[in-house]
Each structure stands twice: as C-alpha cells, then as structure tokens.
Amino acid sequence: MADQKLMEKIVSLCKRRGIIFPSSEIYGGFANSYTYGPLGSEIKKNIKDLWWQRFVRNREDMVGIDGPILLHPKTWEASGHVAGFNDQLVDCKNCRARLRADHLVESALNIDCEGLSDADVTKLITENDIQCPKCGKKEFTEVRKFNLMFSTEMAKAETPSNSHLSGGGNIAYLRPETAQAIFLEYKNVVDSTRVKLPFGIGQIGKAFRNEITPGNFIFRVIEFEQMEIEYFIYEKDWKELFEKWFDEMKKWCTDIGLPTENCHPYEHPKEKLSHYSKRTVDIEFDFPFGKKELYGLAYRTDFDLSQHEKFSGQKLRWRDEGGEPFIPHVLEPTFGVDRSVLATICAAYTEEKLEDGSERVVLRMKPVIAPVKVAVFPLMKKDGMQEKAHEILKQLQIFGAVEYDDGGAIGKRYRRHDEIGTPVCVTVDYDTLQDDTVTIRDRDTMKQERVKISALAQVLSERYFS
Ligand code: GAP
C-alpha cells in the first residue's frame, strides 16, 4: 500500500538534515535533479565502498574498471540503444504535460501497449476519449518515439571514424548504462590481466536517461549512478550461475539493512524482456510509494560482445588452451546506487513512542551505511571538556566520519543523531576529567554505559564496526 505521508516525512527529513536537497534551488529548482548533502554523500559513498569491497576486491574472479561517460557513438548503435531505447511520448495540447503514452493507456483502459505501434496507441487514446491526468482535457498530439539517451555535441571536427553519425554531425551520447564501457574494454582486460573464465568486470559510475516521467524523489531521475557487473561465462553454465548471482544479490540486500520480507523477486515475462536478454529477474522493494524495481539480474547471452565484434571489426573472443576461440556469454547483476540509498533510508526510518509520552524519529541504519559513525559531545561548553571531546574524536576517526557537537541540551543532541542514524554517541562530562571515563549511548536501545577512554575504540569496534 502506497504511503504518501511517510514519503513526505522522509523527503523532509532528508532536506532538513542535509542528506538530499533538490538541486539548483537558488534558481527556482531544476526538475528531478538532486544534490547529496554532507550526510547523503557519506551514505552514498559507504554503499559504493561496501559494494566495491565485496564484489570487486574480495573476489578472486572479479576486477574493476572506471570508464568514461562519453563513449564512441558506434557503441550505442551496436548495443541497440540508438534504434531501441525509446519510450512512447505524447503531449497534452492544452497544459503541455509530457506523458508516457503507454502509461496513459494502461491506467485509463488497463491495456498493455507492449508491441503496439505509435499509430495504434494514438488510436486507442483518441477513440477512448482518454483525459489528460493533469488538466482533464482530451487533446493530445500524435504518439511518437522518444529516445531516452541524452546527446551532446563534440567540438572536435568530424573524423572518418565518426562520419557515419546521423546528420553528419559530431553527436555523442551520455551513457544510459555503465555496462557498455565494460564490453568495450573486455579485450583490454583479458590482454592485460590474468583473469580466467568465468570472471567479471565491475564498474561504478554515472548514467543518464532522458526519462519522460521521472519522479518519486531519487527513485527515477535523469542522472543517476549504477554499480554493474558483466560476468563472462561459458554458455553451458548460465542457469547455475544465474541462481548463484541472484543469491549474492539477495545477501547484499540483507547486508545493507533491507528486510527480507520487503524484497521480492520479479521474473520478467518472455515477451517483455529487453532486446539483449534471455532471462531477467528483478529484486523489487516495498518503497513507501509501492513495490518497485530496486536491482536486476539479466542473462545477456553473447549479444553485446557479438554486436561489438560486428560493428568494430575486432575479435572479442575467449580461447581455452588448445580450444577454438568463442564469444563468452554474460550475466549482468546491476544495482542502482540512488535506489540503494533510498531503500536503506526508507527501511531504516522509524517513529517511536517513548515511555515518557514523547516521540522520536530514528534511522535504524546499519553502522556500515550510517553517515556519521560516532558523535562526541562535551556535556558543557567548558574548558577541559571541549578539548577532551576533540581529542577523543580524533581517535575515533578510524571508524569513518565522526562528528563533534556542543550545541544545545544533551537530549536534543541525542535526538538529532537518532534522526541521522548515528549508531553511538559519546559524552564527556565532569567525571571524565577525574577518572578518564565517558558515557556511551546506544542509538537503538538508548541505553547508557560508562567506558574507560583507553578501552573506548576497542568497545566500539567490537559492538558496531567489526
Ligand atoms: N545495464 C542494465 C541496465 O541498465 P536497467 O534495469 O535499465 O538495466 C539498472 O537499470 C538499474 O539502474 C535499475 O535496477 C535501477 O536500480 C537503476 N536505474 C535505472 N534507471 C534509473 C533512473 N532513471 N533513476 C535512478 N535509478 C535508475
């Protein structure tokens, strides 16, 4: 069940506490574009670092790359994105709302537009008197295809290698998926490293899509980040490895704090598979606005490498000792960074009624994802306490981002850190100056305990960061 109120609270918390801001606000805003603030950028970095550690560094069968956003334009012809990465678009002539035509028909008539031509969808809209959901009028333009790739113009003069481009210009595309940069470097990676089939190449980076109807905060945006793996395999192994990768993806969800009961597999029906896929299973998550795609796992067969062979004229093959060269097949586990951030925040957001009748909001995030690992407070703004607190803060920087806070009543400081998910707070008080002990206060239980400063790092490491 969609919970719009909950979503509004989460968006407001993100803005208030410096997690995520709508971008370009001083110019009146820029639709569907967001800035990760001081805390949001920490959450995002924690997720990306964890992913890289787990899927690239900790696996003997994986390596990483960091490819460019602008790739040779032929890439997108070979991959099928120039011809096929389209949505059906329609404009309301009255209020100028720009709408996905298939979504309009689906919600009005409950008809699936998959495979219908633009003319057929136009006919459905006019013959059934469908209304514009924004203004209620029934005057639409014809339905037309709209390519979701952003294009840009290169300053460099046309060269023989890009003279095939449409209109003879110097158009390049901002990549709509990070995957293709990996396929383009398959040969370089094989030639320069000691990888052996099966092996994977991982990459984290920006992708851009000119989405017609973005929305739901950072769920669907025009500029986002992906963490993708292209895992090169023998064709015969695809079924078994597909299951293994899906298990890995489910484990990842648990490890970033997403409850198992809120993560659901979704098998794409055969007739709705992307042009490159023989099987795709998504993991959907129960966001406050409904059950939606979080991640995906696709069996891309040998489609991409075959296409790049054809378009580039280069051999992109694997050869076992004594065997014939062949094009490996590919499994693709793909993870959206922004959707990971949103899902972890939604899963962690909790409102609690306390025994004294007051309420608190807590982000019950896993310490590994939490933007601030430890907060250190001097009880009073007094000489001695402040210095000691700064001293302790320095020692605790080994755990990641830590924060010093001496503003306002201690209870308020605890509440602020509950709201941003700080797993533990450390308070320096009068006793600290006498006996070198501090109070540690746990975010989830709110229990407080005295700990020797000399044992503090060890205690926090064992309880929160091991
Ligand atoms: N290489 C395959 C691929 O790009 P996709 O399902 O189109 O597949 C992969 O995208 C992931 O990227 C999605 O599961 C989602 O997490 C994220 N994603 C896709 N479009 C997005 C958008 N407009 N805004 C935010 N995240 C998006």
XYZ file of C-alpha atoms and ligand atoms in Angstrom:
493
model
C 0.000 0.000 0.000
C 1.402 3.381 -1.003
C 2.072 5.671 1.955
C 2.454 9.185 0.568
C 2.599 10.767 4.042
C 5.549 8.604 5.048
C 7.341 9.521 1.826
C 6.783 13.229 2.518
C 8.288 12.802 6.003
C 11.346 11.054 4.579
C 11.873 13.733 1.912
C 11.530 16.446 4.542
C 13.982 14.732 6.915
C 16.480 14.383 4.049
C 16.307 18.114 3.323
C 16.313 19.233 6.977
C 19.299 17.151 7.967
C 21.463 17.636 4.888
C 21.007 14.194 3.394
C 19.473 15.085 -0.004
C 18.473 18.523 -1.369
C 16.501 19.385 -4.502
C 19.201 20.808 -6.762
C 19.567 24.383 -8.104
C 17.110 25.801 -5.571
C 18.553 29.321 -5.697
C 17.441 29.430 -9.350
C 13.986 28.111 -8.534
C 14.969 24.437 -8.802
C 15.724 22.082 -11.683
C 13.238 19.269 -12.068
C 14.220 15.775 -10.974
C 17.754 16.638 -10.078
C 19.112 16.261 -6.548
C 22.242 17.002 -4.549
C 23.532 14.603 -1.936
C 24.321 16.858 1.031
C 27.050 16.377 3.654
C 25.309 13.316 5.141
C 23.832 11.901 1.930
C 27.207 11.895 0.229
C 28.558 9.837 3.150
C 25.708 7.310 2.860
C 26.241 7.036 -0.883
C 29.994 6.615 -0.510
C 29.537 3.973 2.194
C 27.259 1.970 -0.120
C 29.627 2.234 -3.086
C 32.686 1.365 -0.975
C 30.918 -1.651 0.515
C 29.858 -2.861 -2.931
C 33.338 -2.430 -4.405
C 34.951 -4.216 -1.464
C 32.512 -7.085 -1.622
C 32.092 -7.652 -5.324
C 35.445 -6.499 -6.728
C 38.216 -6.634 -4.114
C 37.058 -9.623 -2.097
C 36.535 -11.905 -5.107
C 39.314 -13.624 -6.995
C 37.156 -13.819 -10.127
C 36.496 -10.063 -10.376
C 38.371 -6.944 -11.485
C 37.188 -3.334 -11.729
C 37.375 -0.541 -14.287
C 36.433 3.131 -14.373
C 35.384 4.020 -17.921
C 34.264 7.305 -19.493
C 30.719 8.641 -19.691
C 31.163 9.534 -23.376
C 31.981 6.510 -25.490
C 32.439 6.157 -29.239
C 28.988 6.806 -30.748
C 29.069 3.497 -32.629
C 28.808 1.826 -29.206
C 25.158 2.778 -28.994
C 24.336 1.612 -32.486
C 25.922 -1.756 -31.726
C 24.195 -2.080 -28.357
C 20.777 -1.356 -29.869
C 20.203 1.829 -27.880
C 20.017 4.174 -30.907
C 17.276 2.113 -32.510
C 15.501 0.690 -29.498
C 15.986 2.701 -26.299
C 12.703 4.549 -26.777
C 9.546 5.336 -24.889
C 6.251 6.331 -26.492
C 5.643 10.010 -25.819
C 2.500 12.110 -26.077
C 1.940 15.787 -25.213
C -1.258 17.351 -23.887
C -2.041 20.209 -26.277
C -3.800 22.151 -23.538
C -1.491 22.078 -20.495
C 1.633 20.856 -22.342
C 2.089 17.950 -19.929
C 4.570 15.446 -21.408
C 3.368 11.903 -20.756
C 4.332 8.276 -21.368
C 1.627 7.234 -23.851
C 1.738 3.576 -22.795
C 1.280 4.527 -19.115
C -1.643 6.803 -20.032
C -3.428 3.985 -21.879
C -2.582 1.410 -19.241
C -4.000 3.459 -16.373
C -7.130 4.529 -18.288
C -8.001 1.273 -20.081
C -5.894 -1.353 -18.340
C -4.438 -2.344 -21.728
C -0.804 -3.354 -22.117
C 0.737 -1.385 -25.039
C 3.756 -3.681 -25.420
C 4.382 -4.224 -29.150
C 1.738 -1.717 -30.312
C 2.798 0.824 -32.928
C 2.704 4.590 -32.281
C -0.325 4.842 -34.593
C -2.166 2.086 -32.673
C -1.580 3.823 -29.340
C -2.679 7.182 -30.797
C -5.893 5.479 -31.962
C -6.527 3.988 -28.510
C -6.140 7.427 -26.882
C -8.472 9.245 -29.289
C -11.115 6.533 -29.724
C -11.466 6.046 -25.968
C -11.628 9.729 -25.057
C -8.757 9.441 -22.625
C -8.271 12.516 -20.449
C -5.058 14.267 -19.524
C -4.359 13.329 -15.870
C -3.047 16.862 -15.247
C -5.803 19.129 -16.727
C -8.639 16.767 -17.705
C -8.715 17.861 -21.391
C -8.708 15.319 -24.226
C -6.468 16.961 -26.813
C -3.223 15.156 -27.428
C -0.510 15.196 -30.062
C 0.190 12.044 -32.060
C 2.175 9.430 -30.153
C 5.847 9.386 -31.157
C 9.012 7.585 -30.181
C 11.353 9.418 -27.855
C 14.920 8.206 -27.426
C 15.959 8.239 -23.779
C 19.622 8.923 -24.461
C 20.929 12.438 -23.846
C 23.031 13.659 -26.735
C 25.729 16.279 -26.781
C 27.844 17.888 -29.466
C 31.581 17.368 -29.607
C 33.759 20.376 -30.513
C 36.180 18.199 -32.446
C 35.734 18.256 -36.212
C 34.208 15.238 -37.898
C 36.654 12.402 -38.492
C 36.339 9.393 -40.762
C 35.665 7.214 -37.707
C 32.531 9.108 -36.685
C 31.356 10.328 -40.071
C 28.602 7.720 -40.007
C 26.757 9.725 -37.351
C 23.262 10.906 -38.020
C 23.205 14.216 -39.840
C 26.971 14.011 -40.305
C 27.432 15.986 -37.064
C 29.612 15.309 -34.061
C 26.937 13.932 -31.776
C 27.931 11.804 -28.797
C 25.664 10.280 -26.164
C 25.906 10.386 -22.381
C 25.916 6.702 -21.478
C 22.466 5.393 -20.456
C 24.099 2.394 -18.704
C 27.621 1.766 -17.432
C 27.605 -1.750 -18.925
C 28.806 -0.802 -22.425
C 32.062 0.725 -21.139
C 32.781 -2.730 -19.717
C 32.085 -4.559 -23.004
C 34.330 -2.108 -24.859
C 37.228 -2.944 -22.525
C 36.699 -6.726 -22.465
C 39.685 -7.293 -24.767
C 41.985 -4.885 -22.913
C 41.163 -6.521 -19.577
C 41.730 -10.040 -20.945
C 45.018 -8.974 -22.582
C 46.360 -7.065 -19.567
C 45.357 -9.237 -16.581
C 45.322 -12.878 -15.561
C 41.550 -13.340 -15.491
C 40.202 -16.785 -16.356
C 36.701 -17.677 -17.486
C 34.370 -17.325 -15.632
C 35.300 -13.814 -14.487
C 33.608 -10.466 -14.021
C 34.354 -6.803 -14.568
C 32.697 -4.348 -12.180
C 32.193 -0.639 -12.524
C 30.536 2.154 -10.557
C 29.559 5.322 -12.348
C 27.039 7.818 -13.634
C 24.387 7.024 -16.204
C 21.921 9.423 -17.837
C 18.413 8.893 -19.153
C 16.065 11.492 -20.526
C 13.130 9.930 -18.644
C 9.726 11.277 -19.720
C 8.152 10.884 -16.313
C 10.797 10.848 -13.614
C 9.658 11.030 -10.023
C 9.295 9.640 -6.538
C 12.232 11.639 -5.189
C 15.541 9.973 -6.189
C 13.827 6.770 -7.382
C 13.650 7.770 -11.061
C 15.946 10.599 -12.023
C 17.666 11.720 -15.203
C 21.193 11.493 -13.802
C 21.987 8.559 -11.529
C 24.659 6.062 -10.612
C 24.887 2.349 -11.268
C 27.085 -0.397 -9.838
C 27.244 -3.016 -12.574
C 28.971 -6.319 -13.177
C 29.390 -8.027 -16.509
C 30.215 -11.634 -15.603
C 31.706 -13.577 -18.532
C 30.869 -17.293 -18.551
C 30.709 -20.498 -20.601
C 27.249 -20.675 -22.132
C 26.546 -24.094 -20.573
C 26.874 -22.655 -17.033
C 24.402 -19.804 -17.314
C 21.494 -21.363 -15.401
C 23.546 -22.435 -12.396
C 25.464 -19.136 -12.219
C 22.261 -17.142 -12.631
C 20.934 -18.708 -9.406
C 24.251 -18.077 -7.608
C 24.298 -14.415 -8.593
C 20.700 -13.965 -7.555
C 21.570 -15.361 -4.108
C 24.511 -12.938 -3.908
C 22.182 -10.060 -4.692
C 19.708 -11.137 -2.008
C 22.547 -11.345 0.545
C 23.655 -7.851 -0.416
C 20.124 -6.561 0.295
C 20.225 -8.050 3.795
C 23.681 -6.679 4.449
C 22.676 -3.105 3.670
C 19.740 -3.437 6.056
C 16.784 -4.215 3.785
C 14.373 -6.637 5.483
C 13.974 -9.874 3.501
C 10.184 -9.612 3.651
C 10.355 -6.257 1.803
C 12.443 -7.596 -1.098
C 10.644 -9.595 -3.806
C 11.839 -11.352 -6.951
C 10.112 -10.349 -10.178
C 10.574 -12.539 -13.238
C 10.211 -10.539 -16.472
C 7.723 -12.251 -18.804
C 9.393 -13.501 -22.005
C 7.552 -11.027 -24.228
C 8.712 -8.061 -22.131
C 12.423 -8.852 -21.967
C 14.898 -6.184 -23.140
C 16.286 -6.811 -26.625
C 19.533 -8.223 -25.197
C 18.131 -10.506 -22.507
C 17.100 -14.154 -22.454
C 16.124 -14.012 -18.773
C 15.790 -11.112 -16.327
C 14.792 -11.251 -12.681
C 14.498 -8.033 -10.688
C 14.563 -7.539 -6.965
C 11.651 -5.284 -6.133
C 11.496 -3.370 -2.867
C 8.489 -2.137 -0.889
C 9.086 1.614 -1.115
C 6.512 3.853 0.611
C 5.119 4.632 -2.878
C 4.715 0.955 -3.766
C 6.616 -2.167 -4.798
C 9.177 -1.094 -7.406
C 12.359 -2.272 -9.106
C 15.468 -1.956 -6.991
C 18.027 -4.151 -8.816
C 18.106 -6.544 -11.770
C 19.902 -9.655 -12.941
C 19.958 -10.332 -16.688
C 21.339 -13.102 -18.869
C 22.643 -11.023 -21.781
C 23.876 -14.086 -23.704
C 26.703 -13.209 -26.170
C 24.603 -10.366 -27.596
C 26.802 -7.394 -26.662
C 30.225 -8.834 -27.492
C 28.866 -10.215 -30.794
C 27.448 -6.830 -31.720
C 30.686 -5.030 -30.848
C 32.630 -7.567 -32.928
C 30.339 -6.824 -35.849
C 30.492 -3.047 -35.534
C 34.184 -2.713 -34.632
C 35.633 -5.467 -36.784
C 37.732 -6.583 -33.781
C 37.701 -10.142 -32.410
C 36.289 -10.241 -28.878
C 36.781 -13.921 -28.068
C 37.995 -16.218 -25.368
C 40.276 -19.127 -26.124
C 40.973 -22.040 -23.784
C 44.307 -23.758 -24.259
C 44.066 -25.943 -27.347
C 40.435 -24.946 -27.968
C 38.619 -22.901 -30.594
C 38.048 -19.205 -29.865
C 34.453 -18.346 -28.903
C 32.446 -15.390 -27.616
C 31.707 -15.785 -23.903
C 28.195 -15.356 -22.580
C 27.345 -12.774 -19.941
C 25.358 -12.475 -16.736
C 24.701 -8.937 -15.558
C 23.896 -8.139 -11.930
C 23.010 -4.426 -11.854
C 22.496 -2.246 -8.787
C 21.249 1.371 -8.765
C 23.173 3.468 -6.247
C 20.439 6.061 -5.762
C 17.776 3.407 -5.286
C 20.052 1.699 -2.747
C 20.332 4.972 -0.803
C 16.574 5.491 -0.939
C 15.752 1.910 0.055
C 18.155 1.956 3.030
C 16.702 5.254 4.267
C 13.105 4.026 3.847
C 13.889 0.713 5.599
C 15.673 2.490 8.456
C 13.098 5.239 9.075
C 11.247 4.556 12.335
C 8.926 6.621 14.534
C 8.814 5.567 18.171
C 6.666 6.493 21.153
C 8.770 6.636 24.296
C 7.734 5.754 27.866
C 7.548 9.429 28.879
C 4.986 10.018 26.102
C 7.410 11.837 23.798
C 8.216 10.661 20.272
C 11.455 10.162 18.454
C 12.447 9.525 14.848
C 15.305 7.064 14.410
C 17.162 5.997 11.288
C 17.993 2.440 12.280
C 20.711 2.099 9.676
C 23.443 -0.490 9.720
C 26.575 1.160 11.162
C 28.431 0.380 7.931
C 25.971 2.592 5.992
C 25.333 5.277 8.661
C 26.674 8.686 7.570
C 28.129 9.555 10.996
C 29.686 6.622 12.822
C 30.151 8.228 16.240
C 29.193 11.628 17.695
C 31.213 13.073 20.562
C 29.693 15.666 22.904
C 31.164 17.714 25.729
C 28.364 17.929 28.329
C 29.039 21.648 28.807
C 30.914 24.233 26.737
C 33.655 24.262 29.342
C 37.440 24.285 29.059
C 38.731 20.824 29.593
C 35.582 19.049 28.366
C 35.744 20.513 24.870
C 39.456 19.700 24.448
C 38.923 16.182 25.745
C 35.991 15.672 23.345
C 38.105 16.824 20.365
C 40.905 14.516 21.489
C 38.533 11.515 21.617
C 37.003 12.485 18.256
C 40.431 12.282 16.602
C 40.967 8.764 17.999
C 37.594 7.602 16.650
C 38.176 8.817 13.068
C 39.426 5.290 12.314
C 35.734 4.294 12.057
C 34.883 6.822 9.312
C 33.041 10.146 9.534
C 32.668 11.269 13.168
C 31.088 14.456 14.464
C 31.726 16.881 17.314
C 28.603 18.570 18.664
C 28.373 21.016 21.568
C 25.172 22.876 20.612
C 22.057 22.815 22.837
C 20.785 20.448 25.510
C 22.241 16.945 25.530
C 18.797 15.356 24.948
C 18.357 17.407 21.769
C 21.781 16.363 20.564
C 20.855 12.679 21.049
C 17.601 13.208 19.118
C 19.404 14.849 16.204
C 21.800 11.937 15.972
C 18.934 9.430 16.230
C 17.379 11.141 13.207
C 20.518 10.825 11.107
C 21.240 7.271 12.231
C 24.434 7.757 14.303
C 24.834 4.329 15.954
C 26.523 5.604 19.114
C 27.169 8.884 20.953
C 29.987 9.534 23.421
C 29.625 12.168 26.147
C 32.465 13.823 28.039
C 31.341 15.155 31.453
C 32.719 16.284 34.807
C 33.638 12.732 35.827
C 35.651 12.293 32.626
C 38.077 14.953 33.831
C 38.567 12.995 37.085
C 38.572 9.334 36.061
C 39.056 9.225 32.261
C 35.703 7.531 31.600
C 32.941 8.610 29.179
C 29.268 7.749 28.697
C 28.378 5.827 25.558
C 24.742 5.887 24.450
C 23.329 3.356 22.005
C 21.010 4.687 19.264
C 18.610 1.736 19.192
C 18.246 0.867 22.879
C 19.061 4.370 24.235
C 20.991 2.548 26.992
C 23.907 4.404 28.529
C 27.065 2.958 29.929
C 30.391 4.167 31.389
C 33.513 3.140 29.499
C 37.218 3.896 30.082
C 38.626 6.116 27.326
C 41.537 3.704 26.966
C 39.049 0.903 26.076
C 36.652 3.049 24.003
C 37.920 2.297 20.478
C 38.032 -1.447 21.228
C 34.486 -1.486 22.688
C 33.006 0.485 19.761
C 34.870 -1.629 17.233
C 33.518 -4.895 18.701
C 29.930 -3.661 19.077
C 29.416 -1.585 15.960
C 32.172 -1.745 13.403
C 33.525 -5.295 13.194
N 22.746 -2.385 -17.731
C 21.408 -2.773 -17.479
C 20.544 -1.682 -17.062
O 20.930 -0.506 -17.146
P 18.219 -1.114 -16.020
O 17.223 -2.015 -15.358
O 17.718 -0.211 -17.071
O 19.353 -2.086 -16.581
C 19.697 -0.889 -13.888
O 18.953 -0.260 -14.899
C 19.430 -0.258 -12.542
O 19.708 1.144 -12.603
C 17.973 -0.349 -12.080
O 17.711 -1.591 -11.464
C 17.890 0.818 -11.113
O 18.415 0.444 -9.852
C 18.813 1.850 -11.749
N 18.072 2.849 -12.553
C 17.604 2.687 -13.805
N 17.004 3.826 -14.246
C 17.086 4.712 -13.239
C 16.647 6.068 -13.072
N 16.044 6.746 -14.046
N 16.883 6.679 -11.885
C 17.528 6.018 -10.879
N 17.966 4.747 -10.985
C 17.766 4.095 -12.147
